[in-house]
Amino acid sequence: MKKLRRFVSRTVFIWGLFANLPPSFFLVKQMPWLDVLARALSPVTAVLSILITPLNIWRRDGLASLMGLLGGGLALRHIQQTTAPQDDHFSAAFGPDWQSHIPAEVASRMQQRRYTPLPPTPPQADWQRDVVIGRHEETGDPLLADLWQPAVGVPRSGLAILYLHGSAWHYLDKDYGTRPFFNHLAAQGHVVLDVAYTLAPKAQLRAMVADVKRAIVWLKENAPRLQTSKVVLMGGSAGGHLAMLAGFTPNHPVFQPDDVGDADTSVTAVVSFYGISDMVGLHEDMAAMKSPPAEMEAPVTRFFRRIRLLPPDGEFTAPAQFMPNLLGGLPDEVPGEYQIGSPLAHMGRQCPPTLLINGAHDFGVYTYHHREVYAGLRKLGVTAVHIELPLTEHGFDLIFPRISPAAQSAWYDTDRFLGLVAGSW
């Protein structure tokens, strides 16, 4: 029993410490996944501290008591800072009476608190997998998506959310860690289309954006059946980049695929979770990252395929090769592609209202990407909200989101932004 108590106390201390470490700390650099996990599980760490510390004190175990108390305190610090109010950002964008613009029916179904240890379970959405919404003109493959609709009895908000997954344009697929979020959105009356856009190196950036434009047109053509009237682009990381790029370029001739003709590809709003805005800057960041030795690429590829990071025929790609694969060369070889592929290059008054959410400790996409977009949009007079969550890493919304303080906080803000879009704003 003594060994178990001390093991739990040490674990609580380590997890609490990791939940508060800066991204520059050497252990965080080596094991960023552990940092993300510790932050998501900080409520569990706090509960373990509450359970184990009185027992340690009763047993007069000073060291174990101290570790348990410190670990629990650090976990609570993380929760408190991550879930601090952000309403002033909405007031700056939408005015002091912004909450009055959210329809009462939508507001009643939103997440009511920024953080709840045991959130209520929403009704199960109607989930239709592998809907064919078009065809990749470049490859001839069908363009697939999962369609999430509100459960029977849930009033529709009129919003159709087109979601684009992340992972460096080379990895992952639709339906990867997003089911709790989509069920949450559908419970508020929103329709969600989770699109499996073509990945690199099979396709380059222009083809990916063309897939997004096809999906926009599909949603608009099916709006009467889906009972929607507005399209919102949303994505994380690479998906956030695609959401911004497609959202900022309505009917742009470079990105408009031939098969949609003159169909309108504008959208009502954009939501980016830790998205990329500057392709040259990202290439420099990626080129500086270490890659596994050549002899490790085959086992890494097999592992990535097993956990669905890669499709069955996919191959591991080193970070330094991400941007050349995506854009057809290095920045000095194809500067025009890096320019046209950067959302920063397309900011103008045509940009729709935009919500930007990222972690202040993001280790994958540095905070300057969203900060520059926000500053540019505000200067142009475009409605924009930028939420930067303290003590939060990249991909925070995909790890145990129903208990993660950062994920719940982001959902809270997303709910309100979508409510404003659904309402009179």
Coordinates of C-alpha atoms in Angstrom, one line a residue:
M1 CA 0.0 0.0 0.0
K2 CA 2.9 2.4 0.8
K3 CA 4.5 1.8 -2.6
L4 CA 1.1 2.4 -4.3
R5 CA 0.5 5.6 -2.4
R6 CA 3.9 7.0 -3.3
F7 CA 3.6 5.9 -7.0
V8 CA 0.2 7.7 -7.3
S9 CA 1.7 10.8 -5.5
R10 CA 4.7 10.9 -7.8
T11 CA 2.4 10.5 -10.8
V12 CA 0.2 13.3 -9.7
F13 CA 3.3 15.6 -9.3
I14 CA 4.7 14.7 -12.7
W15 CA 1.4 15.1 -14.5
G16 CA 0.7 18.4 -12.7
L17 CA 4.2 19.7 -13.6
F18 CA 3.9 18.7 -17.3
A19 CA 0.5 20.5 -17.5
N20 CA 2.4 23.8 -16.7
L21 CA 5.7 23.5 -18.5
P22 CA 6.6 25.9 -21.2
P23 CA 7.1 24.6 -24.8
S24 CA 10.8 25.5 -24.6
F25 CA 11.5 23.0 -21.8
F26 CA 13.7 20.2 -23.2
L27 CA 11.3 17.3 -22.1
V28 CA 8.4 19.0 -23.8
K29 CA 10.4 19.3 -27.0
Q30 CA 11.3 15.6 -26.8
M31 CA 7.9 14.3 -25.8
P32 CA 5.2 16.9 -26.8
W33 CA 2.5 14.2 -26.8
L34 CA 3.0 13.8 -23.1
D35 CA 2.6 17.5 -22.5
V36 CA -0.7 17.5 -24.5
L37 CA -2.0 14.4 -22.5
A38 CA -1.0 15.9 -19.2
R39 CA -2.9 19.1 -19.9
A40 CA -6.0 17.2 -21.1
L41 CA -6.0 15.0 -18.0
S42 CA -5.4 17.8 -15.5
P43 CA -8.9 17.3 -14.0
V44 CA -8.0 13.6 -13.3
T45 CA -4.7 14.7 -11.8
A46 CA -6.6 17.1 -9.5
V47 CA -9.1 14.4 -8.4
L48 CA -6.2 11.9 -7.7
S49 CA -4.6 14.6 -5.5
I50 CA -7.7 15.1 -3.5
L51 CA -8.1 11.4 -3.0
I52 CA -4.4 10.5 -2.2
T53 CA -3.2 13.5 -0.1
P54 CA -5.4 13.0 3.0
L55 CA -4.3 9.3 3.1
N56 CA -0.6 10.4 2.9
I57 CA -1.1 13.0 5.7
W58 CA -2.9 10.3 7.8
R59 CA 0.1 8.0 7.3
R60 CA 2.5 10.9 8.1
D61 CA 4.3 10.5 4.8
G62 CA 5.6 14.0 4.3
L63 CA 7.3 13.6 0.9
A64 CA 4.3 11.9 -0.6
S65 CA 1.9 14.5 0.9
L66 CA 4.0 17.3 -0.6
M67 CA 4.1 15.7 -4.0
G68 CA 0.4 15.1 -4.0
L69 CA -0.4 18.6 -2.9
L70 CA 2.0 20.3 -5.4
G71 CA 0.7 18.1 -8.3
G72 CA -2.9 18.8 -7.5
G73 CA -2.2 22.5 -7.1
L74 CA -0.4 22.6 -10.4
A75 CA -3.3 20.8 -12.1
L76 CA -5.8 23.3 -10.6
R77 CA -3.6 26.1 -11.8
H78 CA -3.8 24.8 -15.3
I79 CA -7.6 24.4 -15.2
Q80 CA -8.0 27.9 -13.8
Q81 CA -5.8 29.7 -16.3
T82 CA -7.0 27.7 -19.3
T83 CA -10.7 28.4 -18.6
A84 CA -10.3 32.1 -17.7
P85 CA -13.1 34.2 -19.3
Q86 CA -12.6 35.5 -22.9
D87 CA -15.8 37.4 -23.3
D88 CA -14.0 40.7 -23.9
H89 CA -12.8 39.4 -27.3
F90 CA -16.4 39.0 -28.4
S91 CA -17.3 42.5 -27.1
A92 CA -14.4 44.0 -29.1
A93 CA -15.7 42.3 -32.3
F94 CA -19.4 42.3 -31.9
G95 CA -20.1 45.1 -29.5
P96 CA -21.0 45.1 -25.7
D97 CA -24.5 43.7 -26.4
W98 CA -23.2 40.8 -28.5
Q99 CA -25.0 38.1 -26.5
S100 CA -28.4 39.6 -27.5
H101 CA -27.7 38.7 -31.1
I102 CA -27.7 35.0 -30.4
P103 CA -31.1 33.4 -30.9
A104 CA -32.6 32.3 -27.6
E105 CA -33.3 28.9 -29.0
V106 CA -29.7 28.4 -30.0
A107 CA -28.4 29.9 -26.7
S108 CA -30.4 27.5 -24.7
R109 CA -28.5 24.5 -26.3
M110 CA -25.0 26.0 -26.0
Q111 CA -22.5 24.9 -23.5
Q112 CA -23.5 27.0 -20.5
R113 CA -20.2 27.0 -18.6
R114 CA -16.7 27.4 -19.8
Y115 CA -15.7 24.3 -17.9
T116 CA -17.8 21.5 -16.4
P117 CA -16.0 18.4 -14.9
L118 CA -18.9 16.1 -15.9
P119 CA -20.6 17.7 -18.9
P120 CA -24.0 16.3 -19.9
T121 CA -24.1 13.8 -22.7
P122 CA -25.8 15.3 -25.8
P123 CA -28.3 13.3 -27.9
Q124 CA -26.7 11.0 -30.5
A125 CA -26.6 12.8 -33.9
D126 CA -27.7 11.2 -37.1
W127 CA -24.3 10.1 -38.6
Q128 CA -24.1 9.1 -42.3
R129 CA -20.7 7.8 -43.4
D130 CA -18.9 8.0 -46.7
V131 CA -21.4 10.2 -48.6
V132 CA -20.1 10.8 -52.1
I133 CA -20.3 14.6 -52.6
G134 CA -18.3 14.9 -55.8
R135 CA -15.2 13.6 -57.5
H136 CA -11.6 14.6 -57.4
E137 CA -11.1 16.0 -60.9
E138 CA -7.3 15.5 -60.6
T139 CA -7.4 11.9 -59.5
G140 CA -10.8 10.6 -60.6
D141 CA -11.5 9.3 -57.0
P142 CA -14.8 10.0 -55.3
L143 CA -14.8 12.8 -52.8
L144 CA -16.1 11.3 -49.6
A145 CA -17.5 13.0 -46.5
D146 CA -19.4 12.0 -43.3
L147 CA -22.6 13.9 -42.7
W148 CA -23.7 14.7 -39.2
Q149 CA -27.3 15.9 -38.6
P150 CA -29.2 16.9 -35.5
A151 CA -31.0 14.1 -33.7
V152 CA -34.8 13.9 -34.2
G153 CA -36.4 16.6 -32.1
V154 CA -33.5 19.0 -32.1
P155 CA -34.4 22.2 -33.9
R156 CA -32.1 23.2 -36.7
S157 CA -30.0 26.3 -36.5
G158 CA -29.6 26.8 -40.2
L159 CA -25.8 26.4 -40.1
A160 CA -23.9 23.9 -42.2
I161 CA -20.4 23.4 -40.9
L162 CA -17.8 22.1 -43.4
Y163 CA -15.0 20.6 -41.3
L164 CA -11.5 19.9 -42.6
H165 CA -9.1 17.7 -40.6
G166 CA -5.5 18.6 -39.9
S167 CA -2.1 16.8 -39.8
A168 CA 0.2 18.6 -42.3
W169 CA -1.8 17.9 -45.5
H170 CA -0.2 14.5 -45.6
Y171 CA -1.8 12.5 -42.7
L172 CA -5.0 11.6 -41.0
D173 CA -8.5 11.3 -42.5
K174 CA -12.0 12.4 -41.7
D175 CA -13.5 11.0 -38.5
Y176 CA -10.3 11.1 -36.4
G177 CA -10.9 12.2 -32.9
T178 CA -13.7 14.5 -33.8
R179 CA -16.8 12.5 -32.9
P180 CA -17.4 14.2 -29.5
F181 CA -17.1 17.6 -31.1
F182 CA -19.5 16.8 -34.0
N183 CA -22.0 15.3 -31.7
H184 CA -21.8 18.5 -29.6
L185 CA -22.3 20.7 -32.6
A186 CA -25.2 18.6 -33.9
A187 CA -26.9 18.9 -30.5
Q188 CA -27.1 22.6 -31.1
G189 CA -28.9 22.1 -34.4
H190 CA -25.9 22.5 -36.7
V191 CA -25.2 20.2 -39.6
V192 CA -21.6 19.0 -40.0
L193 CA -19.9 17.8 -43.2
D194 CA -16.6 16.1 -42.4
V195 CA -14.7 16.1 -45.7
A196 CA -11.9 13.7 -46.7
Y197 CA -10.0 16.0 -49.0
T198 CA -7.1 14.6 -51.2
L199 CA -3.8 14.4 -49.4
A200 CA -0.3 15.2 -50.5
P201 CA 1.8 13.9 -52.2
K202 CA -1.1 12.5 -54.3
A203 CA -2.4 16.1 -54.7
Q204 CA -1.0 19.5 -54.2
L205 CA -2.6 22.5 -52.5
R206 CA -4.7 23.8 -55.4
A207 CA -6.4 20.4 -55.7
M208 CA -7.1 20.4 -52.0
V209 CA -8.7 23.8 -52.1
A210 CA -10.7 22.7 -55.2
D211 CA -12.1 19.8 -53.0
V212 CA -13.2 22.3 -50.4
K213 CA -14.9 24.4 -53.0
R214 CA -16.7 21.3 -54.3
A215 CA -17.9 20.6 -50.8
I216 CA -19.2 24.2 -50.4
V217 CA -21.2 23.8 -53.6
W218 CA -22.6 20.4 -52.5
L219 CA -23.8 22.0 -49.2
K220 CA -25.5 24.8 -51.0
E221 CA -27.1 22.5 -53.5
N222 CA -28.4 20.3 -50.7
A223 CA -29.4 23.2 -48.4
P224 CA -33.2 22.6 -48.8
R225 CA -32.9 19.0 -47.8
L226 CA -30.5 19.8 -44.9
Q227 CA -32.6 22.8 -43.8
T228 CA -29.5 25.0 -43.8
S229 CA -29.0 28.5 -45.1
K230 CA -25.4 29.4 -44.2
V231 CA -22.1 27.6 -44.7
V232 CA -19.2 27.9 -42.1
L233 CA -15.7 26.6 -42.9
M234 CA -13.9 25.1 -40.0
G235 CA -10.7 23.1 -39.5
G236 CA -7.7 22.4 -37.4
S237 CA -4.0 23.0 -38.2
A238 CA -3.7 22.1 -42.0
G239 CA -7.5 22.0 -42.0
G240 CA -7.6 25.5 -40.4
H241 CA -5.3 26.7 -43.2
L242 CA -7.6 25.3 -45.9
A243 CA -10.6 26.8 -44.1
M244 CA -9.0 30.3 -44.1
L245 CA -7.7 29.9 -47.7
A246 CA -11.0 28.8 -49.2
G247 CA -13.0 31.2 -47.0
F248 CA -10.9 34.2 -48.0
T249 CA -11.0 33.4 -51.7
P250 CA -14.7 33.3 -52.7
N251 CA -15.0 32.5 -56.4
H252 CA -11.3 33.0 -56.9
P253 CA -10.3 31.8 -60.5
V254 CA -7.2 30.1 -59.3
F255 CA -9.0 27.9 -56.8
Q256 CA -12.4 27.5 -58.5
P257 CA -12.6 24.0 -60.0
D258 CA -13.9 23.7 -63.5
D259 CA -16.6 21.1 -62.6
V260 CA -18.5 23.6 -60.4
G261 CA -18.8 26.2 -63.1
D262 CA -19.9 29.6 -61.9
A263 CA -21.4 28.3 -58.7
D264 CA -21.0 30.6 -55.7
T265 CA -18.3 29.3 -53.3
S266 CA -18.5 32.1 -50.8
V267 CA -19.1 31.2 -47.1
T268 CA -20.7 33.0 -44.2
A269 CA -17.9 32.5 -41.6
V270 CA -14.6 30.8 -40.9
V271 CA -13.3 29.0 -37.8
S272 CA -9.7 28.1 -37.6
F273 CA -8.2 26.0 -34.8
Y274 CA -4.4 26.6 -34.8
G275 CA -4.3 27.1 -38.6
I276 CA -1.4 28.2 -40.8
S277 CA -1.3 31.6 -42.5
D278 CA 2.2 32.0 -43.8
M279 CA 3.6 29.1 -46.0
V280 CA 7.2 30.4 -46.2
G281 CA 7.3 30.8 -42.4
L282 CA 5.9 27.3 -41.9
H283 CA 8.5 25.8 -44.3
E284 CA 11.3 27.4 -42.3
D285 CA 9.8 26.0 -39.1
M286 CA 9.3 22.5 -40.6
A287 CA 12.8 22.4 -42.2
A288 CA 14.3 23.0 -38.7
M289 CA 12.6 19.9 -37.3
K290 CA 14.4 16.6 -36.8
S291 CA 13.4 13.6 -38.9
P292 CA 13.8 10.0 -37.9
P293 CA 16.8 8.1 -39.3
A294 CA 16.2 6.6 -42.8
E295 CA 16.2 3.1 -41.4
M296 CA 13.2 4.0 -39.2
E297 CA 11.0 5.3 -42.0
A298 CA 9.6 1.8 -42.9
P299 CA 8.5 0.9 -39.4
V300 CA 7.2 4.4 -38.8
T301 CA 5.1 4.1 -42.0
R302 CA 3.7 0.7 -40.8
F303 CA 2.8 2.2 -37.4
F304 CA 1.2 5.2 -39.0
R305 CA -0.9 3.0 -41.2
R306 CA -2.0 0.9 -38.3
I307 CA -3.3 3.8 -36.3
R308 CA -4.9 5.5 -39.4
L309 CA -2.5 8.4 -39.6
L310 CA -1.8 7.2 -43.1
P311 CA -4.0 5.5 -45.7
P312 CA -3.1 1.9 -46.6
D313 CA -0.9 3.0 -49.5
G314 CA 0.5 6.1 -47.7
E315 CA 4.2 6.7 -47.0
F316 CA 6.0 8.5 -44.2
T317 CA 7.0 12.1 -45.1
A318 CA 9.7 14.0 -43.3
P319 CA 8.6 17.5 -42.1
A320 CA 11.2 19.2 -44.3
Q321 CA 9.4 17.7 -47.3
F322 CA 5.9 18.8 -46.4
M323 CA 5.8 22.1 -48.2
P324 CA 7.7 21.1 -51.3
N325 CA 5.3 18.2 -51.7
L326 CA 2.3 20.5 -51.1
L327 CA 3.4 23.4 -53.3
G328 CA 5.7 21.8 -55.9
G329 CA 9.1 23.0 -54.7
L330 CA 11.0 25.2 -52.3
P331 CA 10.2 28.8 -51.7
D332 CA 12.9 30.1 -54.0
E333 CA 11.8 27.7 -56.7
V334 CA 8.1 28.4 -56.7
P335 CA 7.6 31.7 -54.8
G336 CA 4.3 32.3 -56.4
E337 CA 2.8 29.1 -55.0
Y338 CA 3.9 29.9 -51.5
Q339 CA 2.4 33.4 -51.9
I340 CA -0.9 32.3 -53.3
G341 CA -1.1 29.4 -50.8
S342 CA -0.9 31.8 -47.8
P343 CA -4.2 33.1 -46.3
L344 CA -2.3 36.3 -45.4
A345 CA -2.0 37.1 -49.1
H346 CA -5.8 37.0 -49.6
M347 CA -7.0 39.1 -46.7
G348 CA -9.5 41.8 -47.8
R349 CA -12.9 43.1 -47.2
Q350 CA -14.4 40.0 -48.9
C351 CA -13.2 37.9 -45.9
P352 CA -16.1 36.6 -43.8
P353 CA -16.3 36.9 -39.9
T354 CA -13.5 34.7 -38.6
L355 CA -12.9 33.0 -35.3
L356 CA -9.2 32.0 -34.5
I357 CA -8.4 29.7 -31.6
N358 CA -5.0 28.5 -30.7
G359 CA -2.9 27.6 -27.7
A360 CA -0.3 30.0 -26.3
H361 CA 2.2 27.1 -26.0
D362 CA 1.6 25.6 -29.5
F363 CA 4.6 23.5 -30.4
G364 CA 3.5 22.7 -34.0
V365 CA 2.1 25.9 -35.5
Y366 CA 3.6 29.0 -33.8
T367 CA 1.3 31.7 -32.5
Y368 CA 2.3 34.3 -35.1
H369 CA 0.1 32.6 -37.7
H370 CA -3.2 33.5 -36.1
R371 CA -1.9 36.8 -34.6
E372 CA -1.0 38.1 -38.0
V373 CA -4.3 37.1 -39.5
Y374 CA -6.2 38.7 -36.7
A375 CA -4.3 42.0 -36.9
G376 CA -4.8 42.1 -40.7
L377 CA -8.5 41.4 -40.5
R378 CA -9.1 44.0 -37.8
K379 CA -7.2 46.6 -39.7
L380 CA -9.4 45.9 -42.7
G381 CA -12.6 46.2 -40.6
V382 CA -13.5 42.5 -40.9
T383 CA -15.1 41.0 -37.9
A384 CA -12.6 38.7 -36.2
V385 CA -12.2 37.1 -32.8
H386 CA -8.8 35.7 -31.6
I387 CA -8.8 33.4 -28.6
E388 CA -5.4 32.3 -27.3
L389 CA -5.7 29.7 -24.5
P390 CA -2.9 29.8 -21.9
L391 CA -0.9 26.7 -21.1
T392 CA -2.3 25.0 -24.2
E393 CA -0.6 23.0 -27.0
H394 CA -1.2 21.9 -30.6
G395 CA -4.1 19.5 -31.2
F396 CA -5.6 20.1 -27.7
D397 CA -9.2 19.7 -29.0
L398 CA -8.7 16.1 -30.1
I399 CA -7.4 14.6 -26.8
F400 CA -10.2 13.6 -24.3
P401 CA -12.2 16.7 -25.3
R402 CA -15.1 16.0 -23.0
I403 CA -12.9 16.5 -19.9
S404 CA -10.1 18.6 -21.3
P405 CA -10.2 22.2 -19.9
A406 CA -8.8 23.6 -23.1
A407 CA -11.1 21.7 -25.4
Q408 CA -14.2 22.7 -23.3
S409 CA -13.1 26.3 -23.2
A410 CA -12.7 26.3 -27.0
W411 CA -16.1 24.7 -27.5
Y412 CA -17.6 27.4 -25.3
D413 CA -16.2 30.1 -27.5
T414 CA -17.0 28.3 -30.7
D415 CA -20.6 27.9 -29.6
R416 CA -21.0 31.6 -29.1
F417 CA -19.4 32.5 -32.4
L418 CA -21.6 30.0 -34.2
G419 CA -24.6 31.4 -32.3
L420 CA -23.8 34.9 -33.6
V421 CA -23.5 33.6 -37.1
A422 CA -26.8 31.8 -36.9
G423 CA -28.5 34.9 -35.5
S424 CA -28.9 38.4 -36.7
W425 CA -25.2 39.4 -37.0

